[in-house]
Amino acid sequence: MVSKYTKRYIEEFKRDAIALVDSSGKTVTAVARELGISSESLRGWYRQAKADQGEGRPGELTTQERGELRRLRRQNAEQAKTIEVLRKAAVYFAKESDR
């Protein structure tokens, strides 16, 4: 069963954990175990930090790009709703003008 609660960590903790991986020479899993956090969480933070520094895989989005993409998708959805309302209004008024 999946927990409804997701633990949130502050940015400073994430930065320190990533720095510890870089400086200690230990694996992500070993550092995560020492800190008492999920290795998958730390691996994701590490991967994202590398992408933000321009060291990520080709095609990997930075945090800023992810935010922009999220904003544009939200804007696109709003515009699609507006277009649908206008389309329905145009059909309604076209029927009214035929009477």
mmCIF file of N, CA and C in Angstrom:
data_model
loop_
_atom_site.group_PDB
_atom_site.id
_atom_site.type_symbol
_atom_site.label_atom_id
_atom_site.label_comp_id
_atom_site.label_asym_id
_atom_site.label_seq_id
_atom_site.Cartn_x
_atom_site.Cartn_y
_atom_site.Cartn_z
ATOM 1 N N MET A 1 0.838 -1.170 0.000
ATOM 2 C CA MET A 1 0.000 0.000 0.000
ATOM 3 C C MET A 1 0.892 1.244 0.000
ATOM 4 N N VAL A 2 0.557 2.228 -0.801
ATOM 5 C CA VAL A 2 1.324 3.450 -0.912
ATOM 6 C C VAL A 2 0.856 4.447 0.137
ATOM 7 N N SER A 3 1.802 5.086 0.784
ATOM 8 C CA SER A 3 1.470 6.072 1.801
ATOM 9 C C SER A 3 0.920 7.343 1.161
ATOM 10 N N LYS A 4 -0.071 7.944 1.816
ATOM 11 C CA LYS A 4 -0.625 9.204 1.339
ATOM 12 C C LYS A 4 0.303 10.360 1.678
ATOM 13 N N TYR A 5 1.220 10.134 2.611
ATOM 14 C CA TYR A 5 2.112 11.177 3.093
ATOM 15 C C TYR A 5 3.460 11.049 2.397
ATOM 16 N N THR A 6 3.896 12.123 1.785
ATOM 17 C CA THR A 6 5.214 12.156 1.174
ATOM 18 C C THR A 6 6.074 13.108 1.983
ATOM 19 N N LYS A 7 7.189 12.616 2.466
ATOM 20 C CA LYS A 7 8.058 13.456 3.280
ATOM 21 C C LYS A 7 8.738 14.486 2.400
ATOM 22 N N ARG A 8 8.729 15.729 2.836
ATOM 23 C CA ARG A 8 9.356 16.833 2.113
ATOM 24 C C ARG A 8 10.644 17.221 2.828
ATOM 25 N N TYR A 9 11.663 17.503 2.046
ATOM 26 C CA TYR A 9 12.934 17.921 2.600
ATOM 27 C C TYR A 9 13.221 19.337 2.130
ATOM 28 N N ILE A 10 13.870 20.120 2.985
ATOM 29 C CA ILE A 10 14.195 21.489 2.601
ATOM 30 C C ILE A 10 15.354 21.475 1.606
ATOM 31 N N GLU A 11 15.439 22.545 0.828
ATOM 32 C CA GLU A 11 16.460 22.621 -0.220
ATOM 33 C C GLU A 11 17.875 22.532 0.339
ATOM 34 N N GLU A 12 18.100 23.117 1.503
ATOM 35 C CA GLU A 12 19.429 23.081 2.114
ATOM 36 C C GLU A 12 19.853 21.638 2.411
ATOM 37 N N PHE A 13 18.936 20.831 2.914
ATOM 38 C CA PHE A 13 19.230 19.426 3.197
ATOM 39 C C PHE A 13 19.582 18.692 1.906
ATOM 40 N N LYS A 14 18.806 18.965 0.849
ATOM 41 C CA LYS A 14 19.067 18.315 -0.433
ATOM 42 C C LYS A 14 20.448 18.693 -0.965
ATOM 43 N N ARG A 15 20.774 19.998 -0.904
ATOM 44 C CA ARG A 15 22.086 20.462 -1.380
ATOM 45 C C ARG A 15 23.212 19.802 -0.594
ATOM 46 N N ASP A 16 23.043 19.723 0.737
ATOM 47 C CA ASP A 16 24.075 19.106 1.574
ATOM 48 C C ASP A 16 24.235 17.622 1.248
ATOM 49 N N ALA A 17 23.133 16.937 1.014
ATOM 50 C CA ALA A 17 23.188 15.512 0.693
ATOM 51 C C ALA A 17 23.893 15.294 -0.640
ATOM 52 N N ILE A 18 23.599 16.145 -1.617
ATOM 53 C CA ILE A 18 24.244 16.041 -2.935
ATOM 54 C C ILE A 18 25.735 16.325 -2.808
ATOM 55 N N ALA A 19 26.087 17.345 -2.019
ATOM 56 C CA ALA A 19 27.498 17.676 -1.806
ATOM 57 C C ALA A 19 28.227 16.524 -1.116
ATOM 58 N N LEU A 20 27.544 15.848 -0.214
ATOM 59 C CA LEU A 20 28.139 14.716 0.491
ATOM 60 C C LEU A 20 28.441 13.576 -0.482
ATOM 61 N N VAL A 21 27.548 13.348 -1.434
ATOM 62 C CA VAL A 21 27.794 12.311 -2.444
ATOM 63 C C VAL A 21 29.028 12.676 -3.260
ATOM 64 N N ASP A 22 29.114 13.942 -3.670
ATOM 65 C CA ASP A 22 30.255 14.386 -4.481
ATOM 66 C C ASP A 22 31.576 14.331 -3.722
ATOM 67 N N SER A 23 31.561 14.774 -2.465
ATOM 68 C CA SER A 23 32.813 14.906 -1.719
ATOM 69 C C SER A 23 33.286 13.618 -1.046
ATOM 70 N N SER A 24 32.367 12.732 -0.705
ATOM 71 C CA SER A 24 32.754 11.564 0.082
ATOM 72 C C SER A 24 33.305 10.412 -0.757
ATOM 73 N N GLY A 25 32.947 10.376 -2.029
ATOM 74 C CA GLY A 25 33.379 9.259 -2.858
ATOM 75 C C GLY A 25 32.553 8.004 -2.620
ATOM 76 N N LYS A 26 31.521 8.120 -1.798
ATOM 77 C CA LYS A 26 30.640 6.987 -1.522
ATOM 78 C C LYS A 26 29.528 6.941 -2.564
ATOM 79 N N THR A 27 28.888 5.819 -2.642
ATOM 80 C CA THR A 27 27.766 5.678 -3.577
ATOM 81 C C THR A 27 26.554 6.432 -3.036
ATOM 82 N N VAL A 28 25.633 6.711 -3.941
ATOM 83 C CA VAL A 28 24.391 7.383 -3.554
ATOM 84 C C VAL A 28 23.652 6.545 -2.521
ATOM 85 N N THR A 29 23.632 5.243 -2.723
ATOM 86 C CA THR A 29 22.935 4.348 -1.800
ATOM 87 C C THR A 29 23.545 4.398 -0.408
ATOM 88 N N ALA A 30 24.878 4.414 -0.321
ATOM 89 C CA ALA A 30 25.552 4.449 0.979
ATOM 90 C C ALA A 30 25.269 5.758 1.705
ATOM 91 N N VAL A 31 25.326 6.866 0.995
ATOM 92 C CA VAL A 31 25.056 8.169 1.606
ATOM 93 C C VAL A 31 23.594 8.241 2.058
ATOM 94 N N ALA A 32 22.687 7.760 1.222
ATOM 95 C CA ALA A 32 21.264 7.770 1.579
ATOM 96 C C ALA A 32 21.029 6.950 2.849
ATOM 97 N N ARG A 33 21.677 5.804 2.940
ATOM 98 C CA ARG A 33 21.528 4.953 4.115
ATOM 99 C C ARG A 33 22.031 5.682 5.372
ATOM 100 N N GLU A 34 23.163 6.394 5.243
ATOM 101 C CA GLU A 34 23.714 7.141 6.383
ATOM 102 C C GLU A 34 22.764 8.257 6.825
ATOM 103 N N LEU A 35 22.123 8.895 5.861
ATOM 104 C CA LEU A 35 21.225 10.014 6.165
ATOM 105 C C LEU A 35 19.822 9.560 6.551
ATOM 106 N N GLY A 36 19.534 8.290 6.315
ATOM 107 C CA GLY A 36 18.216 7.761 6.657
ATOM 108 C C GLY A 36 17.132 8.191 5.682
ATOM 109 N N ILE A 37 17.509 8.337 4.421
ATOM 110 C CA ILE A 37 16.535 8.721 3.395
ATOM 111 C C ILE A 37 16.521 7.669 2.294
ATOM 112 N N SER A 38 15.553 7.761 1.443
ATOM 113 C CA SER A 38 15.435 6.824 0.338
ATOM 114 C C SER A 38 16.549 7.057 -0.674
ATOM 115 N N SER A 39 17.159 5.977 -1.127
ATOM 116 C CA SER A 39 18.222 6.116 -2.126
ATOM 117 C C SER A 39 17.659 6.638 -3.451
ATOM 118 N N GLU A 40 16.419 6.305 -3.748
ATOM 119 C CA GLU A 40 15.798 6.807 -4.983
ATOM 120 C C GLU A 40 15.572 8.314 -4.914
ATOM 121 N N SER A 41 15.216 8.814 -3.747
ATOM 122 C CA SER A 41 15.056 10.260 -3.586
ATOM 123 C C SER A 41 16.381 10.962 -3.811
ATOM 124 N N LEU A 42 17.423 10.495 -3.136
ATOM 125 C CA LEU A 42 18.738 11.107 -3.274
ATOM 126 C C LEU A 42 19.245 10.994 -4.703
ATOM 127 N N ARG A 43 19.014 9.861 -5.345
ATOM 128 C CA ARG A 43 19.444 9.682 -6.735
ATOM 129 C C ARG A 43 18.742 10.691 -7.650
ATOM 130 N N GLY A 44 17.460 10.915 -7.416
ATOM 131 C CA GLY A 44 16.713 11.891 -8.209
ATOM 132 C C GLY A 44 17.223 13.305 -7.996
ATOM 133 N N TRP A 45 17.495 13.655 -6.740
ATOM 134 C CA TRP A 45 18.032 14.987 -6.442
ATOM 135 C C TRP A 45 19.384 15.174 -7.113
ATOM 136 N N TYR A 46 20.213 14.136 -7.045
ATOM 137 C CA TYR A 46 21.560 14.196 -7.614
ATOM 138 C C TYR A 46 21.486 14.367 -9.128
ATOM 139 N N ARG A 47 20.636 13.592 -9.751
ATOM 140 C CA ARG A 47 20.461 13.670 -11.205
ATOM 141 C C ARG A 47 19.974 15.060 -11.626
ATOM 142 N N GLN A 48 19.009 15.593 -10.882
ATOM 143 C CA GLN A 48 18.468 16.913 -11.200
ATOM 144 C C GLN A 48 19.519 17.999 -10.989
ATOM 145 N N ALA A 49 20.321 17.880 -9.949
ATOM 146 C CA ALA A 49 21.382 18.862 -9.693
ATOM 147 C C ALA A 49 22.395 18.852 -10.833
ATOM 148 N N LYS A 50 22.730 17.676 -11.311
ATOM 149 C CA LYS A 50 23.668 17.575 -12.434
ATOM 150 C C LYS A 50 23.066 18.191 -13.697
ATOM 151 N N ALA A 51 21.789 17.978 -13.933
ATOM 152 C CA ALA A 51 21.120 18.569 -15.100
ATOM 153 C C ALA A 51 21.111 20.089 -14.985
ATOM 154 N N ASP A 52 20.873 20.608 -13.775
ATOM 155 C CA ASP A 52 20.859 22.057 -13.563
ATOM 156 C C ASP A 52 22.235 22.676 -13.793
ATOM 157 N N GLN A 53 23.272 21.896 -13.569
ATOM 158 C CA GLN A 53 24.642 22.369 -13.773
ATOM 159 C C GLN A 53 25.104 22.170 -15.212
ATOM 160 N N GLY A 54 24.230 21.609 -16.054
ATOM 161 C CA GLY A 54 24.588 21.373 -17.449
ATOM 162 C C GLY A 54 25.339 20.074 -17.667
ATOM 163 N N GLU A 55 25.348 19.208 -16.670
ATOM 164 C CA GLU A 55 26.077 17.948 -16.753
ATOM 165 C C GLU A 55 25.142 16.748 -16.888
ATOM 166 N N GLY A 56 23.883 17.005 -17.179
ATOM 167 C CA GLY A 56 22.908 15.927 -17.270
ATOM 168 C C GLY A 56 22.972 15.218 -18.605
ATOM 169 N N ARG A 57 22.112 14.245 -18.737
ATOM 170 C CA ARG A 57 22.009 13.503 -19.991
ATOM 171 C C ARG A 57 21.424 14.399 -21.078
ATOM 172 N N PRO A 58 21.706 14.095 -22.324
ATOM 173 C CA PRO A 58 21.112 14.881 -23.411
ATOM 174 C C PRO A 58 19.583 14.816 -23.351
ATOM 175 N N GLY A 59 18.957 15.982 -23.475
ATOM 176 C CA GLY A 59 17.504 16.046 -23.446
ATOM 177 C C GLY A 59 16.909 16.152 -22.057
ATOM 178 N N GLU A 60 17.722 16.051 -21.015
ATOM 179 C CA GLU A 60 17.217 16.153 -19.646
ATOM 180 C C GLU A 60 16.938 17.618 -19.321
ATOM 181 N N LEU A 61 15.780 17.880 -18.739
ATOM 182 C CA LEU A 61 15.358 19.250 -18.460
ATOM 183 C C LEU A 61 15.910 19.760 -17.138
ATOM 184 N N THR A 62 16.261 21.045 -17.118
ATOM 185 C CA THR A 62 16.676 21.674 -15.872
ATOM 186 C C THR A 62 15.427 21.990 -15.056
ATOM 187 N N THR A 63 15.634 22.372 -13.820
ATOM 188 C CA THR A 63 14.512 22.730 -12.947
ATOM 189 C C THR A 63 13.755 23.915 -13.532
ATOM 190 N N GLN A 64 14.475 24.885 -14.057
ATOM 191 C CA GLN A 64 13.845 26.057 -14.664
ATOM 192 C C GLN A 64 13.016 25.659 -15.885
ATOM 193 N N GLU A 65 13.538 24.776 -16.706
ATOM 194 C CA GLU A 65 12.804 24.319 -17.892
ATOM 195 C C GLU A 65 11.557 23.526 -17.495
ATOM 196 N N ARG A 66 11.670 22.731 -16.445
ATOM 197 C CA ARG A 66 10.501 21.979 -15.969
ATOM 198 C C ARG A 66 9.392 22.922 -15.501
ATOM 199 N N GLY A 67 9.787 23.979 -14.799
ATOM 200 C CA GLY A 67 8.811 24.963 -14.342
ATOM 201 C C GLY A 67 8.133 25.673 -15.510
ATOM 202 N N GLU A 68 8.922 26.030 -16.500
ATOM 203 C CA GLU A 68 8.376 26.685 -17.694
ATOM 204 C C GLU A 68 7.427 25.750 -18.434
ATOM 205 N N LEU A 69 7.789 24.489 -18.547
ATOM 206 C CA LEU A 69 6.938 23.510 -19.218
ATOM 207 C C LEU A 69 5.614 23.338 -18.466
ATOM 208 N N ARG A 70 5.687 23.273 -17.151
ATOM 209 C CA ARG A 70 4.485 23.144 -16.322
ATOM 210 C C ARG A 70 3.575 24.370 -16.512
ATOM 211 N N ARG A 71 4.188 25.581 -16.528
ATOM 212 C CA ARG A 71 3.420 26.809 -16.716
ATOM 213 C C ARG A 71 2.757 26.836 -18.088
ATOM 214 N N LEU A 72 3.496 26.439 -19.121
ATOM 215 C CA LEU A 72 2.943 26.443 -20.474
ATOM 216 C C LEU A 72 1.832 25.412 -20.644
ATOM 217 N N ARG A 73 1.967 24.266 -20.013
ATOM 218 C CA ARG A 73 0.904 23.255 -20.082
ATOM 219 C C ARG A 73 -0.363 23.743 -19.398
ATOM 220 N N ARG A 74 -0.198 24.419 -18.263
ATOM 221 C CA ARG A 74 -1.350 24.987 -17.550
ATOM 222 C C ARG A 74 -2.030 26.052 -18.418
ATOM 223 N N GLN A 75 -1.224 26.912 -19.033
ATOM 224 C CA GLN A 75 -1.749 27.963 -19.902
ATOM 225 C C GLN A 75 -2.464 27.355 -21.111
ATOM 226 N N ASN A 76 -1.905 26.311 -21.668
ATOM 227 C CA ASN A 76 -2.506 25.631 -22.815
ATOM 228 C C ASN A 76 -3.870 25.045 -22.446
ATOM 229 N N ALA A 77 -3.965 24.446 -21.272
ATOM 230 C CA ALA A 77 -5.233 23.870 -20.819
ATOM 231 C C ALA A 77 -6.288 24.954 -20.626
ATOM 232 N N GLU A 78 -5.893 26.100 -20.058
ATOM 233 C CA GLU A 78 -6.824 27.210 -19.874
ATOM 234 C C GLU A 78 -7.327 27.729 -21.224
ATOM 235 N N GLN A 79 -6.416 27.846 -22.175
ATOM 236 C CA GLN A 79 -6.795 28.333 -23.495
ATOM 237 C C GLN A 79 -7.708 27.347 -24.212
ATOM 238 N N ALA A 80 -7.466 26.059 -24.022
ATOM 239 C CA ALA A 80 -8.336 25.054 -24.634
ATOM 240 C C ALA A 80 -9.753 25.160 -24.071
ATOM 241 N N LYS A 81 -9.877 25.405 -22.768
ATOM 242 C CA LYS A 81 -11.196 25.581 -22.159
ATOM 243 C C LYS A 81 -11.880 26.826 -22.704
ATOM 244 N N THR A 82 -11.138 27.905 -22.849
ATOM 245 C CA THR A 82 -11.687 29.152 -23.384
ATOM 246 C C THR A 82 -12.176 28.958 -24.812
ATOM 247 N N ILE A 83 -11.384 28.265 -25.600
ATOM 248 C CA ILE A 83 -11.769 28.006 -26.997
ATOM 249 C C ILE A 83 -13.051 27.189 -27.051
ATOM 250 N N GLU A 84 -13.171 26.208 -26.169
ATOM 251 C CA GLU A 84 -14.372 25.368 -26.152
ATOM 252 C C GLU A 84 -15.609 26.197 -25.782
ATOM 253 N N VAL A 85 -15.471 27.083 -24.807
ATOM 254 C CA VAL A 85 -16.590 27.950 -24.422
ATOM 255 C C VAL A 85 -16.974 28.852 -25.594
ATOM 256 N N LEU A 86 -15.993 29.430 -26.249
ATOM 257 C CA LEU A 86 -16.270 30.308 -27.387
ATOM 258 C C LEU A 86 -16.914 29.544 -28.545
ATOM 259 N N ARG A 87 -16.473 28.321 -28.753
ATOM 260 C CA ARG A 87 -17.049 27.492 -29.819
ATOM 261 C C ARG A 87 -18.541 27.226 -29.540
ATOM 262 N N LYS A 88 -18.840 26.878 -28.289
ATOM 263 C CA LYS A 88 -20.234 26.623 -27.914
ATOM 264 C C LYS A 88 -21.073 27.896 -28.028
ATOM 265 N N ALA A 89 -20.507 29.034 -27.640
ATOM 266 C CA ALA A 89 -21.221 30.307 -27.750
ATOM 267 C C ALA A 89 -21.493 30.651 -29.210
ATOM 268 N N ALA A 90 -20.523 30.390 -30.073
ATOM 269 C CA ALA A 90 -20.710 30.679 -31.492
ATOM 270 C C ALA A 90 -21.831 29.827 -32.074
ATOM 271 N N VAL A 91 -21.882 28.559 -31.691
ATOM 272 C CA VAL A 91 -22.952 27.683 -32.167
ATOM 273 C C VAL A 91 -24.295 28.174 -31.641
ATOM 274 N N TYR A 92 -24.356 28.547 -30.379
ATOM 275 C CA TYR A 92 -25.596 29.033 -29.786
ATOM 276 C C TYR A 92 -26.083 30.296 -30.509
ATOM 277 N N PHE A 93 -25.193 31.254 -30.705
ATOM 278 C CA PHE A 93 -25.607 32.501 -31.338
ATOM 279 C C PHE A 93 -25.920 32.326 -32.822
ATOM 280 N N ALA A 94 -25.283 31.357 -33.463
ATOM 281 C CA ALA A 94 -25.606 31.090 -34.861
ATOM 282 C C ALA A 94 -27.033 30.536 -34.961
ATOM 283 N N LYS A 95 -27.409 29.690 -34.011
ATOM 284 C CA LYS A 95 -28.776 29.159 -33.988
ATOM 285 C C LYS A 95 -29.782 30.258 -33.682
ATOM 286 N N GLU A 96 -29.446 31.156 -32.771
ATOM 287 C CA GLU A 96 -30.330 32.267 -32.401
ATOM 288 C C GLU A 96 -30.545 33.230 -33.573
ATOM 289 N N SER A 97 -29.503 33.447 -34.343
ATOM 290 C CA SER A 97 -29.635 34.412 -35.454
ATOM 291 C C SER A 97 -30.430 33.822 -36.622
ATOM 292 N N ASP A 98 -30.546 32.496 -36.710
ATOM 293 C CA ASP A 98 -31.307 31.846 -37.765
ATOM 294 C C ASP A 98 -32.802 31.953 -37.496
ATOM 295 N N ARG A 99 -33.219 32.200 -36.293
ATOM 296 C CA ARG A 99 -34.640 32.242 -35.945
ATOM 297 C C ARG A 99 -35.311 33.486 -36.421
#
